[in-house]
Structures are given as structure tokens and as C-alpha cells.
Amino acid sequence: MTEKTVEIKISGKTIQAKLGETIVNALWESGIADSVKTGCAGGVCGACTVTLRYSDGRQGGTELACMKAVDAEMEVFPCPVEPDDPVMPVSHPELSHLQSAFPTLNRCTKCGSCTNSCPMSIPVMDSVLRMQKGEFQAVAEDFTTCIHCGLCRFVCEDKVKPHTMGLWLRRSLGLSREAKIEKNEDNNDWEYLLDEDPEARLEKARHYRRKGNL
Amino acid sequence: MMQWAIESLKKLESSRRDRANKPAPLPGSSEAEMLLKTYHPDYLGNKRQLSVGPNAGDQKVPLELAQLLEGDSAIDNLPNPEIETDVLIIGGGGAGAAAALTLEGSGLDVHLATKLRLGDSNTVMAEGGIQSALGPEDSPRRHFADALVGGHGDNDPNLLQILCEQGPESIRWLSQLGCLFDQNEKGRFRLRGGGGTSVPRVLACRDYTGLEIMRVLKDAVRLTSTKLMEEHVAMEFVDDGNGRVTGAILFDRSASKTVCISARAVILATGGSGQIRLQGFPTSNHIGATGDGLVLAYRQGCRLIDLDSYQYHPSGASYPEALAGQLVTEAVRSMGAQVVNAEGVQFIDEMAYRDVLAAAIIKEIVKGRGVKTPHGKSGVWLDTPMIDLKKGPGTLAHQFPGLIHRFERYDINPTKQPILIYPTLHYQNGGIRVDSECRTDIAGLWACGEVTGGLHGKNRLMGNSLLDITVFGRRSAQSVLDNIPKRGATTLTNLKRFREELTKIESPEVSPKFFPDASGMKLKAIKIEEKSEKEISKFEPRNPFNF
């Protein structure tokens, strides 16, 4: 089957790519995999951040190279983002904790760049405003899908660190939770299950799993 | 969209209402066995016996892996150790991170080396959840029984007992680090079923469970005194001249040079090998999963087990092309999405064991009941709209935001349209043999996580690998703390001994691969002439079901 190809540019270098494949795939096939840092190639590790421009004037922006399909007139520029220094989470976080841990919180000018930059479609700017109001549960929900690529921080001219604050809040709320874990300490059935004979062991396991006891 | 499959889509939609309340056929044990023997890739791939190393003359292993295990090291001379540490952890996924956190505060000097960045791993890609016996009808014994039956009885019972007994404690530990697992209205953990669980036992953070665990572990490790060596590739172990592992030779990718590090103990947590892409299968694995740890440990004399057993996840995406091979979590099936062929027929229960379901899907395609994509790939339908039909509108979108997010950008809305799936190489069931304290056959070397074998038998249940990396990552570190050896000399004696045996092999290739063949990436440490030699002997992978 012949597949349609397009030309794309990566840091100014023109390569051929199959329509429908991802930017990362196109780089691999052209033998220049190293030109964009890549981790999972599945859209969750945040390594392969790039900026895009279209020579025909279409709106570009930031993307993950492993998730974005190539297109005609596409120009790709690597945009690796270094992680912020981590901040120790606290139990039962309050607004004052957040503000002292992240002094740039209130610098947000509501330009919306962070929201536009997010490859996971998180409403980043709205969430920063929620942080300012101390609506932490909602923030934790907003950042459920955050892959920590750091693009929101990268594009922020006021050095707000939405993704790092999001994780700090999620961890802080997480460790404040009372994890209700009841241990089932009745260990009587192990002797039955750990039969020396593999065949008998498997048979006993088959039997045991039906009811969960003897 | 998917106009090219419109006829089949119509059949699927017209059978949906009927299927919704109809029990699906679950294959009996003899039927399941037939399916596996006839259609499962484990039974069909080319294999051979090894003639070098501890597994020589033993069970056959896939050709692609045999070639790596009987490959030669790229190291020809021993650099002086530039760094001295107490514990060297190799691998920056969940298991390595859990080990680092456990060593914190011990007073030991800890280095963690990873080929990519901290957190770039299969852990971060895990979607569906983590098992732990927390339900009212549940117990670690029941968890054990389920996993043993799922693994066809081949699991190491001692390792499995530890895994199941440590489940609740592991969830407590992860929660205290700040992992937010989904809860129900009563503020208790929401437990879902998984293939082969007899009661609901899978905790999740939507369909981003691995991401949640990994980003928390990563953040926590970065707050410890662990010295991170990112972009450092482990190329070889060094030993004390009497068999004990005493460090490693790493390649620093950014400085383009080798570094020798002397360590009193080494914890190997390099993960799996899906990127070897056995038989040309697609993979759901991250790009570092090239089996490096297996190769390095084998050269030292570590015995490997169950290497003929890989997990082909039944629901890898087959369309769009950009997502080919990527995982569609099993949790989607546990919530009611059925598996349906091109004729709109639900040919098997969607919660059959992963290996059986993968074989059944391949059978449908071989028998001409699959759907072909414009890119020449094949698949069957995963009827995702069934979830909202069964569990109420909005359920899919709320519980599986990742699924929606990925497919929406290709104009497929999984709440309205099914997803085309084909099995994808997902997990290395076998690996390095370890005892219950994560010790390998070689002193000084511990191993944990996907790089090890035995725990999951021949088929791992959903949610047991995230538990594996947590339990055994911590356990390996505890064992190191309890038994840390004194510093030893650094030599290449073990490698030399392996090379003497290797003279049996005609022009061995350089291994490990470090990066997927498909990526074309090469480690700068590997010399040009060796590269060209390797290309001559290159094994052409064969996919028996390449239509």
C-alpha cells in the first residue's frame, strides 16, 4: 500500500514523513531520533515537548512530538524543559503554605498562555486562579492528568510554576488523607495454599478463589 | 470518522443492544489451552536454546532475545573508578525510585543511574491500576489464589505470597507519600475488578495510575539525598575478581564518556524488554525497555527464568496509525466494553485472561473476521460506548480521561465510537531469578521489578506490576541495608569469563541495544566498525500474522 507523504521541517532540516504518523515516528524513520528528547513515546512522560509553526500561517503552538501527527507545512522545534526544584509537601496545606513555597503564585497576569500550552488540555490558568483562592480540592482535580512536561511554566513570562504547584498540592492533600486500610490478619489458610506440589497448589488456588476461604 | 470501516461499524452498532445483556462466551480450560497453543505468540515465535551462559542447554528463548544474551559487550577496557558510592541503583522507574526512598536516612551514599530521565519508564505508562486486598470479601490469600491461577500455576509461591501480603501496606506507603487513589462516596478506596480477580481489588487514579505513582515517587526521590545520574546508560557490571558485583561502567550521554562507579551493592531495576518487538509486534513500552538488565546480569552469571513468556496485552490500539501499539487499559473492559469482531459478534468474554483473549483476537483476524485499517494493520473492535450504556452517561469520560484525550485528537470519540485493537507486546513475564530478598545468583547484585522473573508465572494479572515495583523495590533496598557488603576491587573478571565462553558464537552482535532498533538511535560508545558488523548479522523479525 502506498502511503501519502508530506515534507516537514525539524530545526530547519527537511524530512519526508508519512501522513498519519507522529512526529517522533517520522524522526525515527529519518534516522534523526536524537533531535527531540523522547521518553515513553506514549504521551505521559512529558519528555518530547516541541513548538510548532506552519509555513502557511496556520496557528502553531506547543505539543508532544510523540502524540502529534505530522502535517503539511509543519515546522518543528525541540523545546526541552528542565524540571523545577521540588518543594516538600505539607500536611493539611493552607493558602499561606502555598504562597510561601511558591512566591510567584500571585504574579499571574491572566494571559492564558499556560492553558494554551498544555498538551493535556488542563485549564491551567483557571486552576492558578483557584490556587490563589485556596480552592485546593478543585486544583487537585484539575491536575489529575498532568504529565509534568513543564510547558505551562516554560511559557509563563511571570515565572509562575503551575505544574509544580499542582503536584505539591496533590501530594499535600494526599498525605493529609486518612488512608482507611484494614488488614486481614487471619493467616490460617496459607498452609493450605502453599502446597509443595505445583499441581495440587494450582488446584487448591482454583478452589480457594471461588469463595475466598476454605 | 473511520468511514473505511463503515459496513463493520453498522453491524457492531446493530448488535449492541442485544449484546448489552447477553452473557459472553468464556472459553473452558481445554478451549483456552487450544487457543493459546494455536494462536498465542509465545507458542509461535522462533526460539532456540542458548549455548553460552547459565541458561545454556535450558528452555528455549525467543531468537531476538537469544541474540542479545549471546552478544558481546561494547566495553574493551576498564576505566578507573571515578565515583565511589555505597549503593548504586540502576533504573529510574518505579522500582528504582521505591528502592531509593527506602534507603534514604540510612546514612548510606546512594546513586541512581538512569538511561533516560528519572521517571521515564513503563511505570509512568501503566493505566488501569494497582491490586491490593482491601475489599470486605478479600484477603491476601485470595489475591494469591487469583494470581496463581492467572499465572497458570507457574508463579514462585514465596514471591507471590510476599507480594499479596504486602499489598495493603504498600497502598498505605504510597498514600503517605501523597498518591491520590480514587475514592468512592464513603471516602473509601474505589476498587474495580480486573481480568482474573475474583473480587474487586484494583485501585486506580482514573486511567493514569502509573503516572500518579511515578510523579509522586519522582518528586519524593528528588527531595532525598540520592544522587541522580540521568542520561547515564549502564553498559557493564564490574566485579571483585571473585564473582561478586562491585559496581558498573556507565556511559554519560551528555558528556559522551564512560564512567566507572564502585559500589558496595548494586540494585538492578532496569525494567522490561518490549522494545525488542518480538516477531515484529508493536509494543506499549517506553523507549528504554530494551532488556539491558537481562543482558548485563546474564553475563555476570545470573540465571534467567521463564524467558519464553511475554505478555501480549489484548487491547493495544490498532488505529489511528499514530497510536498503534499503545495501551488501551484493561479497566475499560472491566467496566463493560466488549470485544467484537468485524461481523458485530462478541466472540469471547472481554475479561478472559490476557493471554487467552490476545490469542482469541488473533484467531478472529486469522479467520478473516478482523477489520483492516487504511494503513494495512488489522484489529477487532473494543466497544467502548457500551460503558455509558451499561453504567450511565458520563461514566467513560469521568473514569478514562486519558483514553478520551488521546483518541479525540484523531477525531475518534470513544463514548460514541468503538476502538480498533490488536495485541501489543506489553510485559516481560520472565526475567532474572531472585530469592525472597531480591538477591540474584551473584553476590553484590540485587534485582527488582520487571527485570526479575518468577513472580507472575506465565501470565501477569492487571494491577500486579505496580504492586510488584512498590513491594520489591522497597524490599530490595531493605535487604541491601541488612546485608551490605564491604567495598571490593573493580575488575572485568566476570566479563572475561563470559567472553571465553562466547568464542562458541560466530560473530556475536554488540549488546544490549540500549535503544529500540526502530528508533535508529545508537549509543555513541559503540564503535562504528562494530555497528556495521552487527548490521550484517541482523535478524529479520517475522510476524506470523502480518497480513
Tab-separated table of C-alpha atoms in Angstrom, chain B residues 76-245:
chain	number	residue	atom	x	y	z
B	76	ASP	CA	37.039	-3.253	25.940
B	77	ASN	CA	38.929	-1.602	28.742
B	78	LEU	CA	38.254	-0.834	32.364
B	79	PRO	CA	38.231	2.838	33.328
B	80	ASN	CA	39.417	3.740	36.826
B	81	PRO	CA	36.515	4.147	39.209
B	82	GLU	CA	35.804	7.887	39.345
B	83	ILE	CA	32.937	7.608	41.791
B	84	GLU	CA	32.617	5.641	44.990
B	85	THR	CA	29.189	5.018	46.442
B	86	ASP	CA	27.564	2.598	48.857
B	87	VAL	CA	24.546	1.667	46.781
B	88	LEU	CA	24.148	2.037	43.042
B	89	ILE	CA	20.576	1.760	41.769
B	90	ILE	CA	20.313	1.242	38.023
B	91	GLY	CA	16.936	2.203	36.594
B	92	GLY	CA	14.758	5.262	37.117
B	93	GLY	CA	11.282	3.729	37.056
B	94	GLY	CA	9.021	2.860	39.951
B	95	ALA	CA	11.137	0.046	41.380
B	96	GLY	CA	14.360	2.058	41.375
B	97	ALA	CA	12.597	5.056	42.911
B	98	ALA	CA	10.992	2.922	45.640
B	99	ALA	CA	14.427	1.494	46.444
B	100	ALA	CA	15.987	4.968	46.659
B	101	LEU	CA	13.262	6.201	49.014
B	102	THR	CA	13.750	3.195	51.272
B	103	LEU	CA	17.500	3.834	51.515
B	104	GLU	CA	17.001	7.488	52.486
B	105	GLY	CA	18.027	8.224	56.037
B	106	SER	CA	20.143	5.082	56.307
B	107	GLY	CA	23.375	7.041	56.169
B	108	LEU	CA	24.425	5.185	53.049
B	109	ASP	CA	25.553	7.049	49.987
B	110	VAL	CA	23.121	6.291	47.141
B	111	HIS	CA	23.468	6.922	43.405
B	112	LEU	CA	20.634	6.306	40.982
B	113	ALA	CA	21.627	5.970	37.323
B	114	THR	CA	19.053	6.003	34.558
B	115	LYS	CA	19.446	5.800	30.794
B	116	LEU	CA	16.794	8.481	30.191
B	117	ARG	CA	15.357	10.804	32.839
B	118	LEU	CA	14.113	9.820	36.289
B	119	GLY	CA	10.585	8.500	35.769
B	120	ASP	CA	10.882	7.654	32.064
B	121	SER	CA	9.715	4.077	32.428
B	122	ASN	CA	6.909	1.599	31.941
B	123	THR	CA	5.638	2.586	35.385
B	124	VAL	CA	4.548	6.011	34.177
B	125	MET	CA	2.623	4.394	31.319
B	126	ALA	CA	0.638	1.966	33.481
B	127	GLU	CA	-3.006	2.946	33.309
B	128	GLY	CA	-5.506	0.607	34.892
B	129	GLY	CA	-4.425	0.309	38.486
B	130	ILE	CA	-2.715	-1.452	41.348
B	131	GLN	CA	-4.013	-4.532	43.165
B	132	SER	CA	-4.294	-4.756	46.916
B	133	ALA	CA	-6.560	-6.956	49.002
B	134	LEU	CA	-8.636	-4.243	50.699
B	135	GLY	CA	-12.219	-5.267	49.948
B	136	PRO	CA	-14.560	-6.786	52.539
B	137	GLU	CA	-14.595	-10.171	50.802
B	138	ASP	CA	-10.907	-10.094	50.078
B	139	SER	CA	-7.649	-11.222	51.668
B	140	PRO	CA	-4.002	-11.607	50.637
B	141	ARG	CA	-4.737	-15.346	50.321
B	142	ARG	CA	-7.472	-14.721	47.804
B	143	HIS	CA	-5.204	-12.328	45.929
B	144	PHE	CA	-2.594	-15.098	45.904
B	145	ALA	CA	-5.074	-17.672	44.585
B	146	ASP	CA	-6.218	-15.372	41.771
B	147	ALA	CA	-2.678	-14.506	40.676
B	148	LEU	CA	-1.540	-18.128	40.811
B	149	VAL	CA	-4.425	-19.337	38.669
B	150	GLY	CA	-3.872	-16.419	36.273
B	151	GLY	CA	-0.181	-17.293	36.022
B	152	HIS	CA	-1.092	-20.912	35.166
B	153	GLY	CA	0.439	-22.054	38.462
B	154	ASP	CA	3.970	-21.147	37.374
B	155	ASN	CA	4.409	-18.259	39.831
B	156	ASP	CA	7.099	-18.555	42.506
B	157	PRO	CA	4.798	-19.108	45.520
B	158	ASN	CA	7.119	-17.437	48.022
B	159	LEU	CA	7.499	-14.253	45.992
B	160	LEU	CA	3.779	-14.201	45.299
B	161	GLN	CA	2.912	-14.587	48.978
B	162	ILE	CA	5.125	-11.604	49.797
B	163	LEU	CA	3.521	-9.539	47.032
B	164	CYS	CA	-0.015	-10.226	48.240
B	165	GLU	CA	0.708	-9.843	51.947
B	166	GLN	CA	2.454	-6.522	51.336
B	167	GLY	CA	-0.430	-5.134	49.236
B	168	PRO	CA	-2.263	-3.157	51.935
B	169	GLU	CA	0.975	-1.849	53.477
B	170	SER	CA	2.131	-0.689	50.032
B	171	ILE	CA	-1.046	1.301	49.489
B	172	ARG	CA	-0.551	2.895	52.906
B	173	TRP	CA	3.042	3.811	51.981
B	174	LEU	CA	2.082	5.269	48.605
B	175	SER	CA	-0.776	7.207	50.180
B	176	GLN	CA	1.513	8.689	52.799
B	177	LEU	CA	3.808	9.850	50.033
B	178	GLY	CA	0.797	11.654	48.614
B	179	CYS	CA	-0.676	9.375	45.950
B	180	LEU	CA	-4.341	10.179	45.435
B	181	PHE	CA	-6.121	6.942	44.618
B	182	ASP	CA	-9.759	7.281	43.592
B	183	GLN	CA	-12.262	7.029	46.416
B	184	ASN	CA	-15.984	6.313	46.500
B	185	GLU	CA	-18.683	8.488	48.105
B	186	LYS	CA	-17.942	6.980	51.506
B	187	GLY	CA	-14.318	8.090	51.380
B	188	ARG	CA	-13.044	4.551	50.847
B	189	PHE	CA	-10.826	3.436	48.023
B	190	ARG	CA	-12.800	2.605	44.909
B	191	LEU	CA	-11.998	-0.974	43.929
B	192	ARG	CA	-12.529	-2.274	40.413
B	193	GLY	CA	-12.361	-5.767	39.020
B	194	GLY	CA	-9.650	-6.858	36.629
B	195	GLY	CA	-9.197	-9.904	34.423
B	196	GLY	CA	-8.833	-12.874	36.781
B	197	THR	CA	-9.720	-11.111	40.037
B	198	SER	CA	-12.467	-12.975	41.904
B	199	VAL	CA	-13.454	-9.816	43.817
B	200	PRO	CA	-12.901	-6.091	43.102
B	201	ARG	CA	-9.281	-5.423	44.064
B	202	VAL	CA	-7.835	-2.818	41.693
B	203	LEU	CA	-7.227	0.712	42.992
B	204	ALA	CA	-6.738	3.423	40.436
B	205	CYS	CA	-6.227	7.075	39.771
B	206	ARG	CA	-8.605	7.264	36.779
B	207	ASP	CA	-6.649	5.751	33.872
B	208	TYR	CA	-3.414	7.437	34.959
B	209	THR	CA	-2.482	5.227	37.899
B	210	GLY	CA	1.136	4.705	36.862
B	211	LEU	CA	1.544	8.394	36.130
B	212	GLU	CA	0.183	9.266	39.582
B	213	ILE	CA	2.515	6.825	41.319
B	214	MET	CA	5.547	7.753	39.238
B	215	ARG	CA	5.190	11.522	39.524
B	216	VAL	CA	4.851	11.209	43.301
B	217	LEU	CA	7.815	8.822	43.611
B	218	LYS	CA	9.886	11.012	41.305
B	219	ASP	CA	9.138	14.159	43.285
B	220	ALA	CA	9.869	12.332	46.540
B	221	VAL	CA	13.194	10.959	45.256
B	222	ARG	CA	14.243	14.403	44.080
B	223	LEU	CA	13.730	15.569	47.663
B	224	THR	CA	16.130	12.937	49.042
B	225	SER	CA	19.922	12.931	49.183
B	226	THR	CA	20.025	10.366	46.342
B	227	LYS	CA	22.496	11.472	43.693
B	228	LEU	CA	20.759	11.324	40.350
B	229	MET	CA	22.717	10.316	37.275
B	230	GLU	CA	20.238	10.903	34.463
B	231	GLU	CA	21.168	10.050	30.871
B	232	HIS	CA	23.693	7.550	32.202
B	233	VAL	CA	23.496	4.200	30.435
B	234	ALA	CA	24.637	1.054	32.262
B	235	MET	CA	26.940	-0.768	29.847
B	236	GLU	CA	28.539	-3.418	32.043
B	237	PHE	CA	28.995	-4.535	35.625
B	238	VAL	CA	32.377	-4.746	37.283
B	239	ASP	CA	33.256	-7.435	39.845
B	240	ASP	CA	35.797	-8.037	42.592
B	241	GLY	CA	37.608	-10.846	40.770
B	242	ASN	CA	35.860	-13.475	42.876
B	243	GLY	CA	32.448	-13.270	41.267
B	244	ARG	CA	30.853	-10.508	43.355
B	245	VAL	CA	29.429	-7.466	41.560
